[in-house]
mmCIF file of C-alpha atoms in Angstrom:
data_model
loop_
_atom_site.group_PDB
_atom_site.id
_atom_site.type_symbol
_atom_site.label_atom_id
_atom_site.label_comp_id
_atom_site.label_asym_id
_atom_site.label_seq_id
_atom_site.Cartn_x
_atom_site.Cartn_y
_atom_site.Cartn_z
ATOM 1 C CA MET J 1 0.000 0.000 0.000
ATOM 2 C CA THR J 2 1.430 3.345 -1.076
ATOM 3 C CA GLY J 3 0.869 6.817 0.343
ATOM 4 C CA GLU J 4 0.783 8.070 3.908
ATOM 5 C CA PRO J 5 -1.306 6.347 6.626
ATOM 6 C CA VAL J 6 -4.952 7.404 6.915
ATOM 7 C CA ASP J 7 -4.498 8.945 10.381
ATOM 8 C CA MET J 8 -1.587 11.043 9.178
ATOM 9 C CA ALA J 9 -3.563 12.231 6.150
ATOM 10 C CA ARG J 10 -6.487 13.259 8.380
ATOM 11 C CA GLU J 11 -4.159 15.151 10.711
ATOM 12 C CA ARG J 12 -2.641 16.963 7.735
ATOM 13 C CA LEU J 13 -6.119 17.956 6.511
ATOM 14 C CA ARG J 14 -7.088 19.093 10.012
ATOM 15 C CA ARG J 15 -4.073 21.362 10.247
ATOM 16 C CA TRP J 16 -4.616 22.840 6.805
ATOM 17 C CA ARG J 17 -8.268 23.471 7.681
ATOM 18 C CA LEU J 18 -7.196 25.401 10.808
ATOM 19 C CA VAL J 19 -4.639 27.389 8.826
ATOM 20 C CA LEU J 20 -6.920 28.215 5.864
ATOM 21 C CA GLY J 21 -9.921 29.123 7.936
ATOM 22 C CA GLY J 22 -12.738 27.152 6.376
ATOM 23 C CA ASP J 23 -13.729 29.328 3.416
ATOM 24 C CA ALA J 24 -15.325 27.424 0.589
ATOM 25 C CA ALA J 25 -12.167 27.878 -1.434
ATOM 26 C CA ASP J 26 -9.842 26.371 1.171
ATOM 27 C CA GLY J 27 -9.957 23.050 -0.690
ATOM 28 C CA THR J 28 -9.817 20.759 2.337
ATOM 29 C CA GLY J 29 -13.441 19.694 2.491
ATOM 30 C CA SER J 30 -12.790 19.148 6.188
ATOM 31 C CA SER J 31 -15.033 20.118 9.102
ATOM 32 C CA LEU J 32 -14.106 20.685 12.730
ATOM 33 C CA SER J 33 -15.784 19.789 15.995
ATOM 34 C CA GLY J 34 -15.158 20.023 19.727
ATOM 35 C CA ALA J 35 -11.899 21.673 20.790
ATOM 36 C CA ASP J 36 -10.825 22.144 17.168
ATOM 37 C CA ALA J 37 -13.972 24.127 16.421
ATOM 38 C CA ALA J 38 -13.431 26.296 19.503
ATOM 39 C CA MET J 39 -9.800 26.872 18.494
ATOM 40 C CA ASP J 40 -10.967 27.838 14.993
ATOM 41 C CA ARG J 41 -13.474 30.348 16.406
ATOM 42 C CA ALA J 42 -10.734 31.953 18.508
ATOM 43 C CA LEU J 43 -8.487 32.276 15.447
ATOM 44 C CA ALA J 44 -11.313 33.559 13.243
ATOM 45 C CA ALA J 45 -12.250 36.226 15.793
ATOM 46 C CA LEU J 46 -8.785 37.710 15.443
ATOM 47 C CA TYR J 47 -7.592 36.789 11.954
ATOM 48 C CA GLY J 48 -10.820 36.110 10.026
ATOM 49 C CA LYS J 49 -11.695 38.252 7.021
ATOM 50 C CA GLU J 50 -13.910 41.208 7.789
ATOM 51 C CA GLU J 51 -15.632 41.129 4.417
ATOM 52 C CA THR J 52 -18.427 38.647 3.762
ATOM 53 C CA THR J 53 -17.998 35.587 1.592
ATOM 54 C CA ARG J 54 -19.725 35.109 -1.804
ATOM 55 C CA GLY J 55 -22.587 33.319 -0.102
ATOM 56 C CA GLY J 56 -23.188 36.245 2.226
ATOM 57 C CA ARG J 57 -21.687 34.562 5.332
ATOM 58 C CA ASP J 58 -19.261 36.584 7.470
ATOM 59 C CA ARG J 59 -16.340 34.347 8.384
ATOM 60 C CA SER J 60 -15.033 36.564 11.139
ATOM 61 C CA ALA J 61 -16.700 36.129 14.495
ATOM 62 C CA GLY J 62 -15.034 39.331 15.698
ATOM 63 C CA LEU J 63 -14.342 40.280 19.283
ATOM 64 C CA GLY J 64 -16.831 43.086 19.430
ATOM 65 C CA ALA J 65 -16.264 46.093 21.626
ATOM 66 C CA SER J 66 -17.279 44.683 24.978
ATOM 67 C CA ALA J 67 -14.930 43.651 27.749
ATOM 68 C CA PRO J 68 -16.882 40.445 28.566
ATOM 69 C CA SER J 69 -16.555 39.072 25.018
ATOM 70 C CA VAL J 70 -12.846 39.920 24.901
ATOM 71 C CA ALA J 71 -12.280 38.397 28.353
ATOM 72 C CA ARG J 72 -13.950 35.187 27.190
ATOM 73 C CA TRP J 73 -11.753 35.170 24.080
ATOM 74 C CA LEU J 74 -8.633 35.665 26.216
ATOM 75 C CA GLY J 75 -9.687 32.724 28.346
ATOM 76 C CA ASP J 76 -10.272 30.594 25.258
ATOM 77 C CA ILE J 77 -6.856 31.229 23.714
ATOM 78 C CA ARG J 78 -5.142 30.437 27.022
ATOM 79 C CA THR J 79 -7.047 27.138 27.041
ATOM 80 C CA TYR J 80 -6.180 26.088 23.498
ATOM 81 C CA PHE J 81 -2.729 27.574 22.804
ATOM 82 C CA PRO J 82 0.677 27.594 24.575
ATOM 83 C CA ALA J 83 1.783 30.762 26.393
ATOM 84 C CA SER J 84 4.183 31.852 23.638
ATOM 85 C CA VAL J 85 1.353 31.757 21.063
ATOM 86 C CA VAL J 86 -1.049 33.477 23.466
ATOM 87 C CA GLN J 87 1.347 36.405 23.811
ATOM 88 C CA VAL J 88 1.580 36.807 20.028
ATOM 89 C CA MET J 89 -2.225 36.674 19.657
ATOM 90 C CA GLN J 90 -2.681 39.237 22.445
ATOM 91 C CA ARG J 91 -0.283 41.638 20.739
ATOM 92 C CA ASP J 92 -2.051 41.138 17.415
ATOM 93 C CA ALA J 93 -5.423 41.758 19.049
ATOM 94 C CA ILE J 94 -4.196 45.035 20.531
ATOM 95 C CA ASP J 95 -2.695 46.148 17.201
ATOM 96 C CA ARG J 96 -5.349 44.854 14.770
ATOM 97 C CA LEU J 97 -8.532 45.374 16.748
ATOM 98 C CA GLY J 98 -7.737 48.439 18.837
ATOM 99 C CA LEU J 99 -8.284 46.764 22.203
ATOM 100 C CA ALA J 100 -5.858 48.947 24.146
ATOM 101 C CA THR J 101 -8.595 50.953 25.858
ATOM 102 C CA LEU J 102 -10.236 47.774 27.160
ATOM 103 C CA LEU J 103 -7.017 47.005 29.053
ATOM 104 C CA MET J 104 -7.991 49.825 31.400
ATOM 105 C CA GLU J 105 -10.611 47.522 32.928
ATOM 106 C CA PRO J 106 -9.420 45.284 35.841
ATOM 107 C CA GLU J 107 -11.360 42.254 34.589
ATOM 108 C CA MET J 108 -9.511 42.407 31.291
ATOM 109 C CA LEU J 109 -6.088 42.732 32.907
ATOM 110 C CA GLU J 110 -6.732 39.722 35.111
ATOM 111 C CA ALA J 111 -7.444 37.645 31.979
ATOM 112 C CA VAL J 112 -4.321 38.446 29.960
ATOM 113 C CA GLU J 113 -1.001 36.584 29.855
ATOM 114 C CA PRO J 114 1.640 39.028 31.183
ATOM 115 C CA ASP J 115 4.580 39.722 28.874
ATOM 116 C CA ILE J 116 6.958 42.570 28.112
ATOM 117 C CA HIS J 117 4.878 43.873 25.191
ATOM 118 C CA LEU J 118 1.780 44.071 27.365
ATOM 119 C CA VAL J 119 3.835 46.023 29.912
ATOM 120 C CA GLY J 120 4.746 48.520 27.180
ATOM 121 C CA THR J 121 1.066 48.956 26.317
ATOM 122 C CA LEU J 122 0.092 49.451 29.961
ATOM 123 C CA LEU J 123 2.823 52.043 30.452
ATOM 124 C CA THR J 124 1.473 53.942 27.454
ATOM 125 C CA LEU J 125 -2.027 53.858 28.929
ATOM 126 C CA HIS J 126 -1.371 54.200 32.642
ATOM 127 C CA GLN J 127 -1.857 57.952 32.924
ATOM 128 C CA ALA J 128 -5.362 57.564 31.499
ATOM 129 C CA MET J 129 -6.261 54.559 33.646
ATOM 130 C CA PRO J 130 -9.019 54.816 36.232
ATOM 131 C CA GLU J 131 -7.856 54.418 39.813
ATOM 132 C CA THR J 132 -9.567 51.039 40.112
ATOM 133 C CA THR J 133 -7.365 49.635 37.343
ATOM 134 C CA ARG J 134 -3.961 50.956 38.374
ATOM 135 C CA GLU J 135 -3.269 48.430 41.118
ATOM 136 C CA THR J 136 -4.174 45.561 38.791
ATOM 137 C CA ALA J 137 -1.883 47.041 36.142
ATOM 138 C CA ARG J 138 0.944 47.312 38.669
ATOM 139 C CA ALA J 139 0.469 43.650 39.586
ATOM 140 C CA VAL J 140 0.732 42.640 35.909
ATOM 141 C CA VAL J 141 3.876 44.742 35.470
ATOM 142 C CA ARG J 142 5.412 43.379 38.676
ATOM 143 C CA THR J 143 4.907 39.786 37.481
ATOM 144 C CA VAL J 144 6.871 40.501 34.300
ATOM 145 C CA VAL J 145 9.592 42.466 36.128
ATOM 146 C CA GLN J 146 10.121 39.710 38.695
ATOM 147 C CA ASP J 147 10.462 37.119 35.925
ATOM 148 C CA LEU J 148 13.069 39.303 34.194
ATOM 149 C CA GLU J 149 14.995 39.817 37.440
ATOM 150 C CA LYS J 150 15.133 36.064 38.042
ATOM 151 C CA ARG J 151 16.507 35.572 34.548
ATOM 152 C CA LEU J 152 19.026 38.421 34.476
ATOM 153 C CA ALA J 153 20.088 39.572 37.951
ATOM 154 C CA ALA J 154 22.466 36.815 39.115
ATOM 155 C CA ARG J 155 24.460 36.685 35.891
ATOM 156 C CA THR J 156 24.683 40.483 35.701
ATOM 157 C CA ARG J 157 26.034 40.788 39.257
ATOM 158 C CA SER J 158 28.512 37.956 38.722
ATOM 159 C CA THR J 159 29.817 39.331 35.421
ATOM 160 C CA LEU J 160 30.191 42.894 36.676
ATOM 161 C CA THR J 161 31.752 41.866 39.991
ATOM 162 C CA GLY J 162 34.472 40.077 38.024
ATOM 163 C CA ALA J 163 34.980 43.142 35.819
ATOM 164 C CA LEU J 164 35.226 45.429 38.837
ATOM 165 C CA ASP J 165 37.801 43.140 40.480
ATOM 166 C CA ARG J 166 39.917 42.993 37.340
ATOM 167 C CA SER J 167 39.761 46.753 36.811
ATOM 168 C CA ALA J 168 40.859 47.318 40.416
ATOM 169 C CA ARG J 169 44.015 45.159 40.284
ATOM 170 C CA VAL J 170 47.250 47.009 40.940
ATOM 171 C CA SER J 171 50.652 46.457 39.318
ATOM 172 C CA ARG J 172 52.735 47.290 42.418
ATOM 173 C CA PRO J 173 50.916 45.485 45.201
ATOM 174 C CA ARG J 174 52.057 45.182 48.779
ATOM 175 C CA HIS J 175 53.163 41.677 49.743
ATOM 176 C CA HIS J 176 49.851 40.739 51.336
ATOM 177 C CA ASP J 177 47.939 42.044 48.261
ATOM 178 C CA ILE J 178 49.733 39.831 45.705
ATOM 179 C CA ASP J 179 47.520 37.473 43.710
ATOM 180 C CA TRP J 180 50.049 34.612 43.437
ATOM 181 C CA ASN J 181 48.063 32.462 41.006
ATOM 182 C CA ARG J 182 47.770 35.284 38.487
ATOM 183 C CA THR J 183 51.319 36.452 39.129
ATOM 184 C CA ILE J 184 52.712 32.987 38.338
ATOM 185 C CA ALA J 185 50.539 32.714 35.214
ATOM 186 C CA ALA J 186 51.723 36.120 34.025
ATOM 187 C CA ASN J 187 55.404 35.170 34.492
ATOM 188 C CA LEU J 188 55.577 31.614 33.159
ATOM 189 C CA LYS J 189 57.819 32.784 30.327
ATOM 190 C CA HIS J 190 60.405 33.616 33.009
ATOM 191 C CA TYR J 191 60.590 30.051 34.315
ATOM 192 C CA LEU J 192 64.199 28.952 35.111
ATOM 193 C CA PRO J 193 64.360 25.160 34.762
ATOM 194 C CA GLU J 194 67.788 24.882 36.414
ATOM 195 C CA HIS J 195 66.362 26.475 39.557
ATOM 196 C CA ARG J 196 62.852 25.071 39.074
ATOM 197 C CA THR J 197 61.366 28.459 39.797
ATOM 198 C CA VAL J 198 59.560 31.360 38.168
ATOM 199 C CA VAL J 199 61.081 34.832 38.324
ATOM 200 C CA PRO J 200 58.144 37.187 39.013
ATOM 201 C CA GLU J 201 59.146 40.201 36.935
ATOM 202 C CA ARG J 202 55.568 41.491 37.053
ATOM 203 C CA LEU J 203 53.443 41.290 40.188
ATOM 204 C CA VAL J 204 49.656 41.129 39.942
ATOM 205 C CA GLY J 205 47.738 42.324 42.952
ATOM 206 C CA TYR J 206 44.189 41.875 44.161
ATOM 207 C CA GLY J 207 41.982 44.904 44.049
ATOM 208 C CA ARG J 208 41.853 46.135 47.606
ATOM 209 C CA ALA J 209 38.631 45.248 49.308
ATOM 210 C CA SER J 210 36.611 48.383 49.624
ATOM 211 C CA ARG J 211 33.099 49.451 50.389
ATOM 212 C CA SER J 212 33.608 52.624 48.387
ATOM 213 C CA VAL J 213 32.179 53.222 44.922
ATOM 214 C CA ARG J 214 34.580 52.138 42.192
ATOM 215 C CA LYS J 215 32.552 52.968 39.079
ATOM 216 C CA GLU J 216 29.668 55.225 38.171
ATOM 217 C CA VAL J 217 27.103 54.213 35.557
ATOM 218 C CA VAL J 218 24.589 56.551 33.928
ATOM 219 C CA LEU J 219 21.747 54.924 31.988
ATOM 220 C CA CYS J 220 20.193 57.516 29.677
ATOM 221 C CA VAL J 221 17.049 55.987 28.188
ATOM 222 C CA ASP J 222 14.866 57.249 25.344
ATOM 223 C CA GLN J 223 11.206 56.823 26.342
ATOM 224 C CA SER J 224 9.680 57.486 22.928
ATOM 225 C CA GLY J 225 6.966 54.990 22.008
ATOM 226 C CA SER J 226 9.194 52.778 19.855
ATOM 227 C CA MET J 227 11.541 52.125 22.805
ATOM 228 C CA ALA J 228 8.998 50.469 25.130
ATOM 229 C CA ALA J 229 10.762 47.108 25.513
ATOM 230 C CA SER J 230 14.109 48.848 26.019
ATOM 231 C CA VAL J 231 12.639 50.967 28.810
ATOM 232 C CA VAL J 232 11.404 47.843 30.597
ATOM 233 C CA TYR J 233 14.765 46.063 30.389
ATOM 234 C CA ALA J 234 16.677 49.223 31.315
ATOM 235 C CA SER J 235 14.615 49.637 34.481
ATOM 236 C CA VAL J 236 15.396 46.054 35.530
ATOM 237 C CA PHE J 237 19.112 46.388 34.807
ATOM 238 C CA GLY J 238 19.152 49.774 36.528
ATOM 239 C CA ALA J 239 17.749 48.216 39.692
ATOM 240 C CA VAL J 240 20.292 45.366 39.526
ATOM 241 C CA LEU J 241 23.229 47.771 39.084
ATOM 242 C CA ALA J 242 21.935 49.993 41.885
ATOM 243 C CA SER J 243 21.956 46.990 44.224
ATOM 244 C CA MET J 244 25.727 46.610 43.746
ATOM 245 C CA ARG J 245 27.656 48.523 46.400
ATOM 246 C CA SER J 246 30.639 49.265 44.148
ATOM 247 C CA ILE J 247 28.585 50.911 41.382
ATOM 248 C CA ALA J 248 26.823 54.257 41.721
ATOM 249 C CA THR J 249 23.944 54.070 39.248
ATOM 250 C CA ARG J 250 21.879 56.898 37.805
ATOM 251 C CA LEU J 251 18.812 56.325 35.610
ATOM 252 C CA VAL J 252 17.602 59.155 33.405
ATOM 253 C CA VAL J 253 14.667 58.870 30.985
ATOM 254 C CA PHE J 254 13.795 61.433 28.365
ATOM 255 C CA ASP J 255 11.585 62.486 25.504
ATOM 256 C CA THR J 256 11.586 66.252 24.977
ATOM 257 C CA ALA J 257 11.864 66.573 28.766
ATOM 258 C CA VAL J 258 14.326 64.863 31.118
ATOM 259 C CA VAL J 259 13.339 62.930 34.256
ATOM 260 C CA ASP J 260 15.835 61.561 36.783
ATOM 261 C CA LEU J 261 14.428 58.358 38.312
ATOM 262 C CA THR J 262 17.515 57.437 40.333
ATOM 263 C CA ASP J 263 15.733 57.721 43.678
ATOM 264 C CA GLN J 264 13.234 55.035 42.582
ATOM 265 C CA LEU J 265 15.793 52.429 41.506
ATOM 266 C CA ASP J 266 15.117 50.186 44.490
ATOM 267 C CA ASP J 267 11.850 49.196 42.766
ATOM 268 C CA PRO J 268 11.849 48.886 38.948
ATOM 269 C CA VAL J 269 8.039 48.885 38.937
ATOM 270 C CA ASP J 270 8.085 52.391 40.417
ATOM 271 C CA VAL J 271 10.635 53.329 37.760
ATOM 272 C CA LEU J 272 8.388 52.067 34.976
ATOM 273 C CA PHE J 273 5.346 53.901 36.256
ATOM 274 C CA GLY J 274 7.511 57.028 36.448
ATOM 275 C CA THR J 275 8.091 56.896 32.693
ATOM 276 C CA ARG J 276 5.872 58.417 30.043
ATOM 277 C CA LEU J 277 6.099 56.455 26.824
ATOM 278 C CA GLY J 278 5.511 58.415 23.626
ATOM 279 C CA GLY J 279 6.248 61.965 22.584
ATOM 280 C CA GLY J 280 9.272 63.490 20.903
ATOM 281 C CA THR J 281 12.997 63.110 21.485
ATOM 282 C CA ASP J 282 15.704 65.535 22.619
ATOM 283 C CA ILE J 283 18.884 63.513 23.085
ATOM 284 C CA ASN J 284 21.043 66.617 23.386
ATOM 285 C CA ARG J 285 19.085 67.898 26.385
ATOM 286 C CA ALA J 286 19.233 64.486 28.070
ATOM 287 C CA LEU J 287 23.004 64.203 27.560
ATOM 288 C CA ALA J 288 23.480 67.736 28.860
ATOM 289 C CA TYR J 289 21.759 66.717 32.090
ATOM 290 C CA CYS J 290 23.807 63.516 32.384
ATOM 291 C CA GLN J 291 27.041 65.402 31.692
ATOM 292 C CA SER J 292 26.256 67.862 34.470
ATOM 293 C CA ARG J 293 26.023 65.000 36.978
ATOM 294 C CA ILE J 294 29.402 63.405 36.172
ATOM 295 C CA THR J 295 31.997 64.007 38.890
ATOM 296 C CA ARG J 296 34.590 61.303 38.107
ATOM 297 C CA PRO J 297 34.752 61.070 34.312
ATOM 298 C CA THR J 298 37.549 58.493 34.115
ATOM 299 C CA GLU J 299 35.514 56.137 36.335
ATOM 300 C CA THR J 300 32.171 56.741 34.601
ATOM 301 C CA VAL J 301 30.287 54.754 31.952
ATOM 302 C CA VAL J 302 27.435 56.531 30.149
ATOM 303 C CA VAL J 303 24.994 54.244 28.314
ATOM 304 C CA LEU J 304 22.694 56.001 25.856
ATOM 305 C CA ILE J 305 19.771 53.745 24.864
ATOM 306 C CA SER J 306 18.023 55.338 21.891
ATOM 307 C CA ASP J 307 17.097 54.812 18.252
ATOM 308 C CA LEU J 308 18.863 58.183 17.671
ATOM 309 C CA TYR J 309 15.950 59.930 15.968
ATOM 310 C CA GLU J 310 17.030 63.266 17.396
ATOM 311 C CA GLY J 311 14.573 66.138 17.672
ATOM 312 C CA GLY J 312 17.085 68.396 19.395
ATOM 313 C CA ILE J 313 20.276 69.992 18.142
ATOM 314 C CA ARG J 314 22.294 67.339 16.319
ATOM 315 C CA GLU J 315 25.652 69.114 16.286
ATOM 316 C CA GLU J 316 25.394 69.957 19.976
ATOM 317 C CA MET J 317 24.608 66.320 20.766
ATOM 318 C CA LEU J 318 27.707 65.138 18.939
ATOM 319 C CA LYS J 319 29.903 67.799 20.555
ATOM 320 C CA ARG J 320 28.642 66.698 23.950
ATOM 321 C CA VAL J 321 29.524 63.053 23.279
ATOM 322 C CA ALA J 322 32.980 64.078 22.051
ATOM 323 C CA ALA J 323 33.537 66.206 25.168
ATOM 324 C CA MET J 324 32.536 63.395 27.504
ATOM 325 C CA LYS J 325 34.853 60.944 25.740
ATOM 326 C CA ALA J 326 37.719 63.461 25.817
ATOM 327 C CA SER J 327 37.289 63.811 29.584
ATOM 328 C CA GLY J 328 37.684 60.028 30.036
ATOM 329 C CA VAL J 329 34.049 58.901 30.098
ATOM 330 C CA ARG J 330 33.387 55.498 28.484
ATOM 331 C CA PHE J 331 30.415 56.163 26.181
ATOM 332 C CA VAL J 332 28.186 53.305 24.962
ATOM 333 C CA THR J 333 25.308 53.713 22.491
ATOM 334 C CA LEU J 334 22.638 51.009 22.321
ATOM 335 C CA LEU J 335 20.052 51.337 19.558
ATOM 336 C CA ALA J 336 17.808 48.971 21.495
ATOM 337 C CA LEU J 337 17.979 46.826 24.612
ATOM 338 C CA SER J 338 15.576 44.034 23.743
ATOM 339 C CA ASP J 339 15.078 40.647 22.091
ATOM 340 C CA GLU J 340 13.141 42.124 19.180
ATOM 341 C CA GLY J 341 15.847 41.920 16.518
ATOM 342 C CA ALA J 342 17.270 44.723 14.374
ATOM 343 C CA PRO J 343 15.598 48.045 15.256
ATOM 344 C CA ALA J 344 14.833 51.003 13.027
ATOM 345 C CA TYR J 345 17.269 53.812 13.801
ATOM 346 C CA ASP J 346 18.830 56.997 12.422
ATOM 347 C CA ARG J 347 21.781 55.689 10.424
ATOM 348 C CA GLU J 348 23.328 59.112 9.890
ATOM 349 C CA HIS J 349 23.546 59.757 13.626
ATOM 350 C CA ALA J 350 24.820 56.229 14.262
ATOM 351 C CA ALA J 351 27.608 56.750 11.717
ATOM 352 C CA ALA J 352 28.518 60.106 13.289
ATOM 353 C CA LEU J 353 28.798 58.510 16.732
ATOM 354 C CA ALA J 354 30.903 55.667 15.344
ATOM 355 C CA ALA J 355 33.257 58.271 13.883
ATOM 356 C CA LEU J 356 33.681 59.624 17.417
ATOM 357 C CA GLY J 357 34.642 56.156 18.672
ATOM 358 C CA ALA J 358 31.207 55.379 20.111
ATOM 359 C CA PRO J 359 29.760 52.659 17.839
ATOM 360 C CA ALA J 360 25.983 52.260 18.048
ATOM 361 C CA PHE J 361 24.516 48.761 18.057
ATOM 362 C CA ALA J 362 21.477 46.829 19.208
ATOM 363 C CA CYS J 363 21.987 44.728 22.329
ATOM 364 C CA THR J 364 20.021 41.791 23.688
ATOM 365 C CA PRO J 365 19.414 41.547 27.441
ATOM 366 C CA ASP J 366 21.662 38.472 27.568
ATOM 367 C CA LEU J 367 24.562 40.410 26.019
ATOM 368 C CA PHE J 368 24.167 43.515 28.186
ATOM 369 C CA PRO J 369 26.245 42.243 31.167
ATOM 370 C CA GLU J 370 29.158 41.530 28.806
ATOM 371 C CA VAL J 371 28.865 44.990 27.254
ATOM 372 C CA MET J 372 28.939 46.610 30.682
ATOM 373 C CA ALA J 373 31.878 44.461 31.824
ATOM 374 C CA ALA J 374 33.882 45.492 28.749
ATOM 375 C CA ALA J 375 33.022 49.155 29.346
ATOM 376 C CA ILE J 376 34.084 48.963 32.992
ATOM 377 C CA GLU J 377 37.383 47.299 32.078
ATOM 378 C CA LYS J 378 37.937 49.761 29.201
ATOM 379 C CA ARG J 379 38.389 47.006 26.651
ATOM 380 C CA PRO J 380 36.709 46.686 23.205
ATOM 381 C CA LEU J 381 32.959 46.279 23.332
ATOM 382 C CA PRO J 382 31.486 42.945 22.138
ATOM 383 C CA VAL J 383 29.623 44.509 19.206
ATOM 384 C CA PRO J 384 27.383 41.865 17.563
ATOM 385 C CA ASP J 385 28.027 40.911 13.969
ATOM 386 C CA ARG J 386 25.386 42.641 11.871
ATOM 387 C CA GLY J 387 25.919 40.244 9.023
#
């Protein structure tokens, strides 16, 4: 007997029927029942055609404009699809069907699957939210932030602690400060076999234990609407850096105005609700503020997180970056801090910054600790291959 087994053929038809949506022209001749039919209704409500078919039947069930019908739909998709698919469908529902305003109702927020894109939407809406919804919104945001902290905090602290220790090593240590393992490794080429010993021409010392601040980090974050995911990640990383005793961390967000959120860094949720996503962009003004707060330029790392669509004075912005670098500041430009792939950005401004020795590149959250470690140690940044 040739051909695929009957069960496999039926499964193939079932899947094509779900993909094609059941119009008369889908060619499957297959019908659905039970859970498959419910899954199909959930898909049709979001992705079905809005126009009627030739026979006058409207394929799209639609979600309507009422919170109860949307809440039921949210419950259905969580029943029939995995969380990763649910998050994609939620984002599509917000974008395609204009459901953002319904997220201002507590019942709706309790039904959604929290993710970083939903957080961005809530931050855009939060100033218009009724008081009854704000606490529910904060709970949704806190769930996402706590998940991100669990994923990112330990590795970030470990990576940066190592970078701080290496940057603090001294070349003329006192006897009790000598790191003998590293000293021996650094002098192996001076091994004398006849004496069976290593001549330590260069001593490597431990960084002296200190409770004092060794480095200062300024996170300067664009809060225009396109940077929503970057704002969320930056708030989490800002809180992690602020928890490290050896790093003095400042978090500044900006659009056409500048807001210093440093005093809220102990709680990234407070930071996020202190932002105002949307509006224009004045990078020059933001950098002017950051520059005015730098007291130890040679021990300072400034991280500008922006797509570089500057609404301020371009030449002044570039002069400010050049001045900071000339004073000893390590300047890092991130076009995005997210997992969303290659961002749209102002290529002319990115090229101008690269010419100043401050290459601009997109950075994933997993790469960010390595970028910061390289900046602290004043070694080349691990710029991703754009090819």
